Coordinates of C-alpha atoms and ligand atoms in Angstrom, one line a residue:
M1 CA 0.0 0.0 0.0
I2 CA 1.3 3.5 -0.8
D3 CA 1.8 5.7 2.3
V4 CA 0.5 8.9 0.8
V5 CA -1.1 9.8 -2.5
I6 CA -1.3 13.5 -3.3
V7 CA -3.9 14.5 -6.0
G8 CA -2.7 17.6 -8.0
A9 CA 0.8 18.7 -9.0
G10 CA 0.1 22.4 -8.5
P11 CA 2.4 24.4 -6.3
N12 CA 0.8 23.2 -3.0
G13 CA 0.7 19.5 -3.9
L14 CA 4.3 19.6 -5.1
M15 CA 5.5 21.5 -1.9
L16 CA 3.7 18.9 0.3
A17 CA 5.4 16.1 -1.7
C18 CA 8.8 17.7 -1.1
E19 CA 8.1 18.0 2.6
L20 CA 7.0 14.4 2.9
A21 CA 10.1 13.2 1.0
L22 CA 12.4 15.3 3.3
A23 CA 10.7 13.6 6.3
G24 CA 11.3 10.1 4.9
V25 CA 7.9 9.4 3.2
R26 CA 7.9 9.1 -0.6
P27 CA 4.4 10.0 -1.8
V28 CA 2.9 9.4 -5.2
V29 CA 1.6 12.6 -6.9
L30 CA -1.2 12.1 -9.4
E31 CA -1.7 15.0 -11.9
R32 CA -4.5 14.9 -14.5
H33 CA -2.6 16.9 -17.1
A34 CA 0.0 15.0 -19.1
A35 CA 2.3 18.1 -19.1
P36 CA 2.5 21.4 -17.3
T37 CA -0.1 23.8 -18.8
G38 CA 2.0 27.0 -18.2
E39 CA -1.3 28.7 -17.3
A40 CA -0.7 32.3 -16.2
R41 CA -1.8 32.7 -12.6
A42 CA 0.4 34.0 -9.8
N43 CA 3.0 36.6 -10.8
G44 CA 4.8 36.2 -7.5
L45 CA 5.0 35.1 -4.0
V46 CA 4.1 37.6 -1.3
G47 CA 4.8 37.5 2.4
Q48 CA 6.6 35.2 4.9
V49 CA 6.5 32.3 2.4
V50 CA 9.6 33.9 0.7
R51 CA 11.6 33.3 4.0
L52 CA 10.2 29.8 4.1
L53 CA 11.5 29.0 0.6
D54 CA 14.9 30.3 1.7
R55 CA 14.7 27.9 4.7
R56 CA 14.3 25.1 2.2
G57 CA 17.0 26.2 -0.1
L58 CA 14.4 27.1 -2.8
Y59 CA 14.8 30.9 -2.7
A60 CA 18.2 30.8 -4.3
R61 CA 17.0 28.5 -7.1
L62 CA 14.0 30.7 -7.9
S63 CA 15.6 34.1 -7.5
G64 CA 19.1 33.3 -8.8
E65 CA 20.4 35.3 -5.8
S66 CA 23.0 33.9 -3.5
T67 CA 22.1 36.3 -0.7
P68 CA 19.1 36.0 1.6
P69 CA 15.8 37.6 0.8
V70 CA 15.3 41.2 1.9
P71 CA 12.0 42.9 2.8
Q72 CA 10.1 44.9 0.2
P73 CA 10.2 48.7 0.7
A74 CA 6.7 49.3 -0.7
F75 CA 3.5 47.3 -1.5
T76 CA -0.2 47.9 -1.9
F77 CA -3.2 47.1 0.2
G78 CA -6.7 47.7 -1.2
A79 CA -5.3 50.1 -3.8
F80 CA -3.4 52.1 -1.1
P81 CA 0.3 52.4 -1.7
L82 CA 2.1 51.3 1.5
D83 CA 5.5 52.8 2.4
L84 CA 7.1 49.9 4.4
T85 CA 10.3 51.8 5.0
V86 CA 8.6 53.5 8.0
L87 CA 8.6 50.1 9.8
A88 CA 11.4 49.3 12.3
E89 CA 10.9 45.6 11.4
N90 CA 9.5 45.1 8.0
P91 CA 8.0 41.5 7.6
H92 CA 7.0 41.9 4.0
Y93 CA 8.9 39.9 1.3
V94 CA 8.1 39.5 -2.3
L95 CA 9.6 37.1 -4.9
G96 CA 8.5 38.0 -8.4
V97 CA 8.4 34.6 -10.1
P98 CA 5.6 33.4 -12.3
Q99 CA 3.6 30.4 -11.0
A100 CA 4.7 28.2 -13.9
Q101 CA 8.4 28.7 -13.0
L102 CA 7.6 28.0 -9.3
E103 CA 5.8 24.8 -10.3
A104 CA 8.7 23.7 -12.5
A105 CA 11.2 24.3 -9.7
L106 CA 9.1 22.4 -7.2
A107 CA 8.5 19.5 -9.6
A108 CA 12.3 19.2 -10.2
R109 CA 13.0 19.3 -6.5
A110 CA 10.3 16.7 -5.8
V111 CA 11.7 14.3 -8.3
E112 CA 15.2 14.9 -7.0
L113 CA 13.9 13.9 -3.5
G114 CA 12.5 10.7 -5.0
V115 CA 8.8 11.6 -5.3
D116 CA 6.8 9.5 -7.7
L117 CA 5.2 12.2 -9.9
R118 CA 2.7 10.7 -12.3
R119 CA 1.3 13.1 -14.9
G120 CA -1.7 12.2 -17.1
H121 CA -3.5 10.5 -14.1
E122 CA -6.9 11.9 -13.2
V123 CA -8.6 10.8 -10.0
V124 CA -12.3 10.2 -10.5
D125 CA -13.4 8.4 -7.3
L126 CA -12.3 7.4 -3.9
H127 CA -13.5 5.0 -1.2
Q128 CA -12.4 5.2 2.4
R129 CA -11.7 2.0 4.4
P130 CA -10.7 1.8 8.1
D131 CA -7.0 1.4 7.2
G132 CA -6.7 3.3 4.0
V133 CA -8.2 4.9 0.9
E134 CA -8.8 3.4 -2.5
V135 CA -8.4 5.8 -5.4
D136 CA -9.9 5.3 -8.8
L137 CA -8.3 6.8 -11.9
A138 CA -9.9 7.8 -15.2
D139 CA -8.0 5.0 -17.0
G140 CA -9.8 2.4 -14.8
T141 CA -6.9 1.6 -12.5
R142 CA -7.1 1.7 -8.7
L143 CA -4.5 2.6 -6.1
S144 CA -4.6 2.0 -2.4
C145 CA -3.0 4.4 0.1
R146 CA -2.9 5.0 3.8
F147 CA -3.6 8.7 3.4
L148 CA -4.9 10.8 0.5
V149 CA -4.4 14.5 0.2
G150 CA -6.5 16.6 -2.2
A151 CA -4.2 19.4 -3.6
D152 CA -6.4 19.6 -6.6
G153 CA -7.4 23.2 -6.6
G154 CA -10.5 25.3 -5.9
R155 CA -12.8 22.9 -7.8
S156 CA -11.4 19.9 -5.8
A157 CA -12.8 16.6 -6.8
V158 CA -11.3 15.1 -3.7
R159 CA -13.1 17.5 -1.5
R160 CA -16.4 16.6 -3.2
L161 CA -15.8 12.9 -3.1
A162 CA -14.8 13.0 0.6
G163 CA -18.2 14.7 1.3
I164 CA -16.6 17.9 2.6
D165 CA -18.8 21.0 2.1
F166 CA -17.3 24.3 0.8
P167 CA -19.4 27.0 2.4
G168 CA -18.9 30.7 1.6
V169 CA -20.0 33.4 -0.8
T170 CA -19.8 34.0 -4.5
N171 CA -19.9 37.7 -5.5
D172 CA -20.8 38.0 -9.2
R173 CA -20.6 41.7 -9.5
S174 CA -17.0 42.4 -10.4
V175 CA -15.4 41.8 -13.8
S176 CA -11.6 41.7 -14.0
R177 CA -9.7 41.9 -17.3
T178 CA -6.0 41.1 -17.6
A179 CA -3.6 40.9 -20.6
T180 CA 0.0 41.0 -21.5
V181 CA 0.5 44.1 -23.5
T182 CA 3.0 46.5 -25.2
V183 CA 2.4 50.2 -25.2
P184 CA 4.3 53.0 -27.2
A185 CA 7.6 53.8 -25.6
S186 CA 6.4 57.4 -25.0
S187 CA 3.6 56.0 -22.8
V188 CA 6.1 54.8 -20.2
D189 CA 7.2 57.4 -17.6
P190 CA 11.0 57.1 -17.6
Q191 CA 11.3 58.2 -13.9
T192 CA 8.8 55.7 -12.3
G193 CA 8.0 53.1 -15.0
G194 CA 4.4 54.3 -14.7
L195 CA 2.0 54.4 -17.5
R196 CA 1.4 57.8 -19.0
V197 CA -2.2 58.2 -20.2
P198 CA -2.9 61.5 -22.0
G199 CA -6.0 63.1 -20.4
Y200 CA -5.5 61.2 -17.1
G201 CA -1.9 61.4 -15.9
V202 CA 0.4 58.6 -14.8
V203 CA -0.8 55.2 -13.5
P204 CA 1.9 54.2 -11.1
P205 CA 3.6 50.8 -11.6
F206 CA 3.0 47.7 -9.4
Q207 CA 0.0 49.2 -7.6
H208 CA -3.7 49.1 -7.9
T209 CA -5.2 52.6 -8.7
R210 CA -8.8 53.2 -7.9
T211 CA -11.0 55.7 -9.7
A212 CA -14.7 56.4 -9.3
R213 CA -15.4 53.9 -12.1
G214 CA -13.0 51.0 -11.3
L215 CA -9.5 49.8 -10.7
I216 CA -6.4 49.6 -12.9
A217 CA -3.0 48.0 -12.4
W218 CA 0.1 48.3 -14.5
A219 CA 2.9 45.8 -14.0
P220 CA 5.9 46.4 -16.3
F221 CA 7.9 43.4 -15.2
P222 CA 11.6 43.5 -16.2
G223 CA 12.5 40.8 -18.8
R224 CA 8.9 39.7 -19.5
P225 CA 5.8 41.3 -21.0
A226 CA 4.0 43.9 -19.0
I227 CA 0.6 43.1 -17.6
L228 CA -2.3 45.5 -17.6
S229 CA -5.5 44.8 -15.7
T230 CA -8.8 46.5 -14.8
T231 CA -11.6 45.7 -12.5
E232 CA -15.1 47.1 -13.0
W233 CA -18.6 46.6 -11.4
P234 CA -20.9 46.8 -14.4
D235 CA -24.7 47.2 -14.0
T236 CA -25.4 44.7 -16.7
P237 CA -24.1 41.1 -16.9
T238 CA -21.0 40.5 -19.0
D239 CA -21.1 38.1 -21.9
D240 CA -18.7 35.4 -20.6
E241 CA -19.1 33.2 -23.7
T242 CA -17.2 35.6 -26.0
P243 CA -13.4 35.4 -25.6
M244 CA -11.8 38.6 -24.5
D245 CA -9.6 40.6 -26.9
L246 CA -7.3 43.6 -26.4
A247 CA -10.0 46.0 -27.8
E248 CA -12.2 45.0 -24.8
L249 CA -9.4 45.7 -22.3
R250 CA -8.7 49.0 -24.0
A251 CA -12.4 50.0 -23.8
S252 CA -12.3 49.0 -20.1
V253 CA -9.2 51.2 -19.5
A254 CA -11.0 54.1 -21.2
R255 CA -14.0 53.7 -18.9
V256 CA -11.9 53.4 -15.7
L257 CA -9.6 56.3 -16.5
G258 CA -11.8 58.4 -18.7
A259 CA -8.9 58.4 -21.2
D260 CA -7.6 56.1 -24.0
I261 CA -4.3 54.4 -24.5
P262 CA -3.2 52.3 -27.5
L263 CA -2.4 48.7 -26.6
D264 CA -0.7 45.9 -28.6
A265 CA 0.0 42.3 -28.0
P266 CA 3.6 41.3 -27.2
D267 CA 5.4 38.8 -29.5
G268 CA 5.0 35.2 -28.4
P269 CA 2.4 33.6 -26.2
G270 CA 0.4 36.1 -24.3
L271 CA -2.3 36.3 -21.6
L272 CA -5.9 37.5 -22.3
R273 CA -8.2 36.8 -19.4
R274 CA -11.6 37.9 -18.2
L275 CA -12.8 36.8 -14.7
T276 CA -16.3 37.4 -13.6
G277 CA -17.1 37.3 -9.9
R278 CA -15.2 36.2 -6.9
N279 CA -15.4 33.2 -4.7
T280 CA -14.7 33.2 -1.0
R281 CA -15.0 29.8 0.6
I282 CA -13.3 27.6 3.3
A283 CA -13.8 23.9 3.4
A284 CA -16.1 22.8 6.3
R285 CA -13.3 20.4 7.4
Y286 CA -9.7 20.1 6.3
R287 CA -9.8 16.4 7.1
A288 CA -12.3 13.6 6.7
G289 CA -10.9 10.3 8.0
R290 CA -7.8 9.6 6.0
V291 CA -8.4 12.3 3.4
L292 CA -6.9 15.8 3.9
L293 CA -7.2 19.0 1.9
V294 CA -4.4 21.5 1.2
G295 CA -4.1 24.8 -0.7
D296 CA -6.9 26.0 -2.9
A297 CA -8.8 22.7 -2.3
A298 CA -9.2 23.9 1.3
H299 CA -9.9 27.6 0.6
V300 CA -10.4 30.2 -2.2
H301 CA -10.6 33.9 -1.9
P302 CA -10.0 36.9 -4.2
A303 CA -6.4 37.1 -5.6
I304 CA -6.0 40.8 -4.5
G305 CA -2.6 41.3 -2.9
G306 CA -1.5 37.8 -4.0
P307 CA -1.9 36.0 -0.7
G308 CA -2.8 32.6 -2.2
L309 CA 0.6 30.9 -2.2
N310 CA 1.7 32.5 1.1
L311 CA -1.3 30.6 2.6
G312 CA -1.2 27.4 0.5
L313 CA 2.5 26.7 0.6
Q314 CA 2.6 27.2 4.4
D315 CA -0.4 24.8 4.7
A316 CA 1.7 22.3 2.9
V317 CA 4.7 22.8 5.1
N318 CA 2.5 22.6 8.2
L319 CA 0.9 19.4 7.1
G320 CA 4.1 17.7 5.7
W321 CA 5.9 16.9 8.9
K322 CA 2.7 16.0 10.8
L323 CA 1.5 13.6 8.2
A324 CA 5.0 12.1 7.8
A325 CA 5.2 11.6 11.6
T326 CA 1.8 9.9 11.5
V327 CA 2.8 7.6 8.7
R328 CA 6.2 6.8 10.4
G329 CA 4.5 6.1 13.7
W330 CA 6.0 8.6 16.0
A331 CA 3.3 11.3 15.9
P332 CA 1.9 12.1 19.3
Q333 CA -1.9 11.7 19.7
G334 CA -3.8 14.5 17.9
L335 CA -0.8 15.9 16.1
L336 CA -2.4 15.5 12.6
D337 CA -5.5 17.4 13.7
T338 CA -3.4 20.4 14.7
Y339 CA -3.0 20.9 11.0
E340 CA -6.5 22.3 10.8
T341 CA -6.6 24.0 14.2
E342 CA -3.4 25.9 13.3
R343 CA -4.1 26.6 9.6
R344 CA -7.8 27.3 9.5
P345 CA -7.5 30.6 11.5
V346 CA -4.8 31.7 9.0
A347 CA -7.1 31.1 6.1
E348 CA -9.8 33.0 7.9
R349 CA -7.5 36.0 8.3
V350 CA -6.7 35.8 4.6
V351 CA -10.4 35.8 3.8
M352 CA -10.9 38.8 6.1
S353 CA -8.0 40.7 4.4
T354 CA -9.1 40.0 0.9
Q355 CA -12.8 40.8 1.7
A356 CA -11.7 44.1 3.3
Q357 CA -9.6 44.9 0.3
S358 CA -12.4 44.0 -2.1
A359 CA -14.6 46.5 -0.2
L360 CA -12.0 49.2 -0.2
I361 CA -11.6 49.1 -4.0
G362 CA -15.3 49.1 -4.8
P363 CA -17.2 51.9 -6.5
G364 CA -19.4 54.5 -4.8
D365 CA -19.2 57.6 -2.6
E366 CA -19.4 55.6 0.6
I367 CA -16.3 53.7 -0.3
T368 CA -14.6 57.0 -1.2
G369 CA -15.4 58.2 2.3
L370 CA -14.2 55.0 3.8
R371 CA -11.0 55.3 1.8
E372 CA -10.3 58.9 3.1
L373 CA -10.6 57.6 6.6
F374 CA -8.4 54.6 5.9
A375 CA -5.8 56.9 4.3
E376 CA -5.7 58.9 7.5
L377 CA -5.2 55.8 9.5
L378 CA -2.4 54.6 7.2
R379 CA -0.4 57.7 8.0
K380 CA 0.3 56.1 11.4
P381 CA 3.3 53.7 11.2
E382 CA 1.7 51.3 13.7
V383 CA -1.3 50.9 11.3
T384 CA 1.0 50.3 8.4
G385 CA 2.8 47.7 10.6
H386 CA -0.4 46.0 11.4
I387 CA -1.4 45.8 7.8
A388 CA 2.1 44.6 6.8
A389 CA 1.9 41.8 9.4
L390 CA -1.5 40.8 8.2
M391 CA -0.5 40.7 4.5
S392 CA 2.7 38.9 5.1
G393 CA 1.4 36.4 7.7
A394 CA 3.9 37.6 10.2
D395 CA 1.1 37.8 12.8
I396 CA 0.6 34.1 12.9
H397 CA 0.6 32.8 16.4
Y398 CA -0.3 29.1 16.7
P399 CA -1.9 28.0 20.0
A400 CA 1.0 27.3 22.4
D401 CA 2.0 27.4 26.1
P402 CA 1.0 30.9 27.2
A403 CA 3.9 30.9 29.6
D404 CA 6.3 30.7 26.7
P405 CA 6.3 34.1 24.8
L406 CA 7.9 32.8 21.6
A407 CA 6.2 29.4 21.3
G408 CA 3.8 29.2 18.4
R409 CA 5.5 32.1 16.5
C410 CA 7.7 31.8 13.4
A411 CA 11.3 31.4 14.2
P412 CA 13.4 34.6 13.7
D413 CA 16.4 34.7 11.3
V414 CA 18.8 33.4 14.0
I415 CA 22.5 33.0 13.3
V416 CA 24.2 30.2 15.2
H417 CA 27.9 30.7 15.9
G418 CA 29.0 27.1 16.5
D419 CA 31.9 24.9 15.8
H420 CA 31.5 25.2 12.1
G421 CA 31.4 29.0 12.0
P422 CA 28.3 31.2 11.7
M423 CA 25.3 29.4 10.2
R424 CA 22.0 31.1 9.3
L425 CA 18.9 29.3 10.6
A426 CA 17.9 29.0 6.9
E427 CA 20.9 26.8 6.3
L428 CA 20.1 24.5 9.2
T429 CA 16.4 24.0 8.3
R430 CA 16.9 22.6 4.7
T431 CA 16.5 19.0 5.9
A432 CA 13.2 19.9 7.5
R433 CA 14.1 18.1 10.7
P434 CA 13.1 19.4 14.2
L435 CA 16.0 21.5 15.5
L436 CA 17.2 22.4 19.0
L437 CA 19.4 25.5 19.0
D438 CA 21.2 25.6 22.3
S439 CA 23.6 28.4 23.4
T440 CA 24.1 27.0 26.9
G441 CA 25.0 23.4 26.3
A442 CA 22.6 22.5 29.1
Y443 CA 19.7 21.4 27.0
A444 CA 21.4 19.1 24.4
D445 CA 21.4 16.1 26.8
V446 CA 17.6 16.5 27.4
A447 CA 17.0 16.0 23.7
A448 CA 19.3 13.0 23.4
P449 CA 16.4 10.4 23.6
W450 CA 14.8 12.2 20.6
R451 CA 18.0 12.4 18.5
D452 CA 16.5 10.1 15.8
R453 CA 14.0 12.8 15.2
V454 CA 15.5 16.0 16.5
D455 CA 18.9 17.6 15.5
V456 CA 20.8 19.6 18.1
V457 CA 23.1 22.6 17.2
T458 CA 25.0 24.3 19.9
G459 CA 26.6 27.8 19.7
Q460 CA 26.0 31.4 20.5
L461 CA 22.6 32.6 19.1
E462 CA 22.5 35.9 17.3
G463 CA 19.1 37.4 16.5
T464 CA 17.2 36.1 19.5
T465 CA 17.1 36.9 23.3
A466 CA 16.3 33.2 24.0
A467 CA 19.1 31.0 25.3
A468 CA 17.7 28.1 23.4
L469 CA 15.0 27.4 20.8
L470 CA 13.2 24.2 19.8
V471 CA 12.2 24.8 16.2
R472 CA 9.6 22.6 14.4
P473 CA 10.2 21.4 10.8
D474 CA 7.9 24.2 9.6
C475 CA 10.2 26.7 11.3
F476 CA 7.7 27.7 14.0
I477 CA 9.0 27.7 17.6
A478 CA 7.9 24.8 19.7
W479 CA 9.7 26.0 22.9
S480 CA 12.0 28.8 23.9
A481 CA 14.3 28.4 26.9
G482 CA 12.5 27.7 30.1
N483 CA 13.9 24.7 32.0
V484 CA 14.7 21.1 31.2
D485 CA 11.3 19.9 32.3
T486 CA 9.4 22.3 30.0
L487 CA 11.8 21.3 27.2
R488 CA 11.2 17.6 27.8
A489 CA 7.4 18.3 27.8
A490 CA 7.6 20.3 24.5
L491 CA 9.7 17.5 22.8
A492 CA 7.1 14.9 23.8
H493 CA 4.2 17.2 22.9
H494 CA 5.5 17.9 19.4
F495 CA 7.7 14.9 18.5
G496 CA 6.3 12.0 20.4
N497 CA 7.7 9.7 23.1
A498 CA 11.4 9.4 23.7
R499 CA 13.0 6.3 22.2
Ligands
FAD501 C1 -5.7 35.1 -11.9 C2 -5.0 34.6 -10.6 C3 -3.9 35.3 -10.1 C4 -3.3 34.9 -9.0 N1 -2.2 35.6 -8.5 C5 -1.6 35.2 -7.4 C6 -0.4 35.8 -6.9 O1 0.1 36.8 -7.5 N2 0.2 35.3 -5.8 C7 -0.3 34.2 -5.2 O2 0.3 33.8 -4.2 N3 -1.4 33.6 -5.6 C8 -2.0 34.0 -6.7 N4 -3.1 33.3 -7.2 C9 -3.5 32.1 -6.4 C10 -2.7 30.8 -6.8 O3 -2.6 30.7 -8.2 C11 -3.4 29.6 -6.2 O4 -3.5 29.8 -4.8 C12 -2.6 28.3 -6.5 O5 -2.5 28.0 -7.8 C13 -3.1 27.2 -5.7 O6 -2.3 26.1 -5.8 P1 -2.9 24.6 -5.6 O7 -1.7 23.7 -5.8 O8 -3.6 24.5 -4.3 O9 -4.0 24.4 -6.7 P2 -3.8 24.5 -8.3 O10 -2.7 25.4 -8.7 O11 -5.2 24.7 -8.8 O12 -3.4 23.0 -8.7 C14 -4.3 21.9 -8.7 C15 -3.7 20.8 -9.6 O13 -4.5 19.7 -9.4 C16 -4.8 19.1 -10.7 N5 -6.1 18.3 -10.6 C17 -7.3 18.9 -10.4 N6 -8.2 17.9 -10.4 C18 -7.5 16.7 -10.5 C19 -7.9 15.3 -10.5 N7 -9.2 15.0 -10.3 N8 -6.9 14.4 -10.6 C20 -5.6 14.8 -10.8 N9 -5.2 16.0 -10.8 C21 -6.2 17.0 -10.6 C22 -4.9 20.3 -11.6 O14 -4.6 19.9 -12.9 C23 -3.8 21.2 -11.0 O15 -2.5 20.9 -11.6 C24 -3.7 33.7 -8.3 C25 -4.8 33.0 -8.8 C26 -5.4 33.4 -10.0 C27 -6.6 32.6 -10.5

């Protein structure tokens, strides 16, 4: 019997596959498409997930940089430009890679780690048994596995087949149009890269700009075609049967800005997309017996601000070590269920954030008044800090011992000065094993009975006031120095009985 079958080789299924493989479980990934589709979706990764990729050695592969990621000086929230340089500690990271490139890198990594990636295999049915799940494929074959994970996107067949509801709302009013475009050279502002529109002014780059009639965004990516998009709230339904063309986008730009700009298609394959309506839904349960959901299969929300992969990839990393521990037999009672108790509130905050932004970009005088108030609030650095923490996911605090101030929070970028010279935490977490960082030497012996599961690194700790930290595989803190008894309890609580 296969230990774990993952349905879907999107970014979240592939990330989960990598995490399981790192933890010693080699899953089978079933993907219905015979080859990657290259569909244009995410333009980048936004938030703490960028640090997480660094902590798995994937940031350098994706960015081509040999130095660690640095925070982003500016971003946008609900079509408000945010100056993040006012923050003493800026938690907001951005990595501008297209989703197809991310998927290719994750697929390559998964195969390197021994994952069995089977493309052209569509799951059509499943049956749960007490000791496993039987999975039926479109070609008539059947597989048996101990656990099945649906990473098969917002329209998840696994979710439906497992009988998990997907409550939420569908808002059909908005129409978004997006295309890769070229514009005359004279239309690009040489100072800012913004889009000069005669009769309107300059549309700033990499921001949403709201007018009384809609929203526009201009993204002149270096080295690849620029993307132009609009969002409107028409009074009459849009004809979704007719494919969109550039003339339709140009007409929409003219309505939103009250001014016209010539648009052409770039050479090579381009993007032309019209999306009507928005879905906001969270699965009623993340787990039904031996079936679990991850990524868009568990939650969908508007794409504004690009929070999807920050949420989904961290779901995958949260689930990976817990599912591997369950399969390998050392998981403490209830560990697997903490996947949902920890990650559902994070999805709920993303839903709150995207709903709030959807309201802030909407049409109407009331929204204009709300925006004026919001703009006043954003002049306070603490409000910008609050929004930055929300957008980046830096405010995540999983349930933990209230007496331990760091437990349940993401581990800081500690540098350990040990026998082998200074090592960044991100260099120590690439194996995805639990890690005890000990500056005192007093705690290492306590962890000895867990050494088959927990690595110990001793040395001075730079970047934290704690004398020791127990770091989970997903880089969240399980314990920060208390005493040997609380460490022993934290080791057993997270990583099972001592051997
Ligand atoms: C227009 C748009 C722009 C976006 N922009 C951003 C952004 O800038 N930043 C960001 O972070 N997020 C963005 N997102 C969200 C992001 O694209 C999704 O969150 C992400 O794709 C979810 O990944 P996933 O692996 O959960 O699901 P998916 O990417 O949907 O992958 C699911 C996979 O499962 C396969 N599958 C489905 N059914 C079956 C079956 N029965 N059997 C076998 N295989 C199956 C599918 O073929 C697919 O490969 C955007 C989304 C959209 C639509």
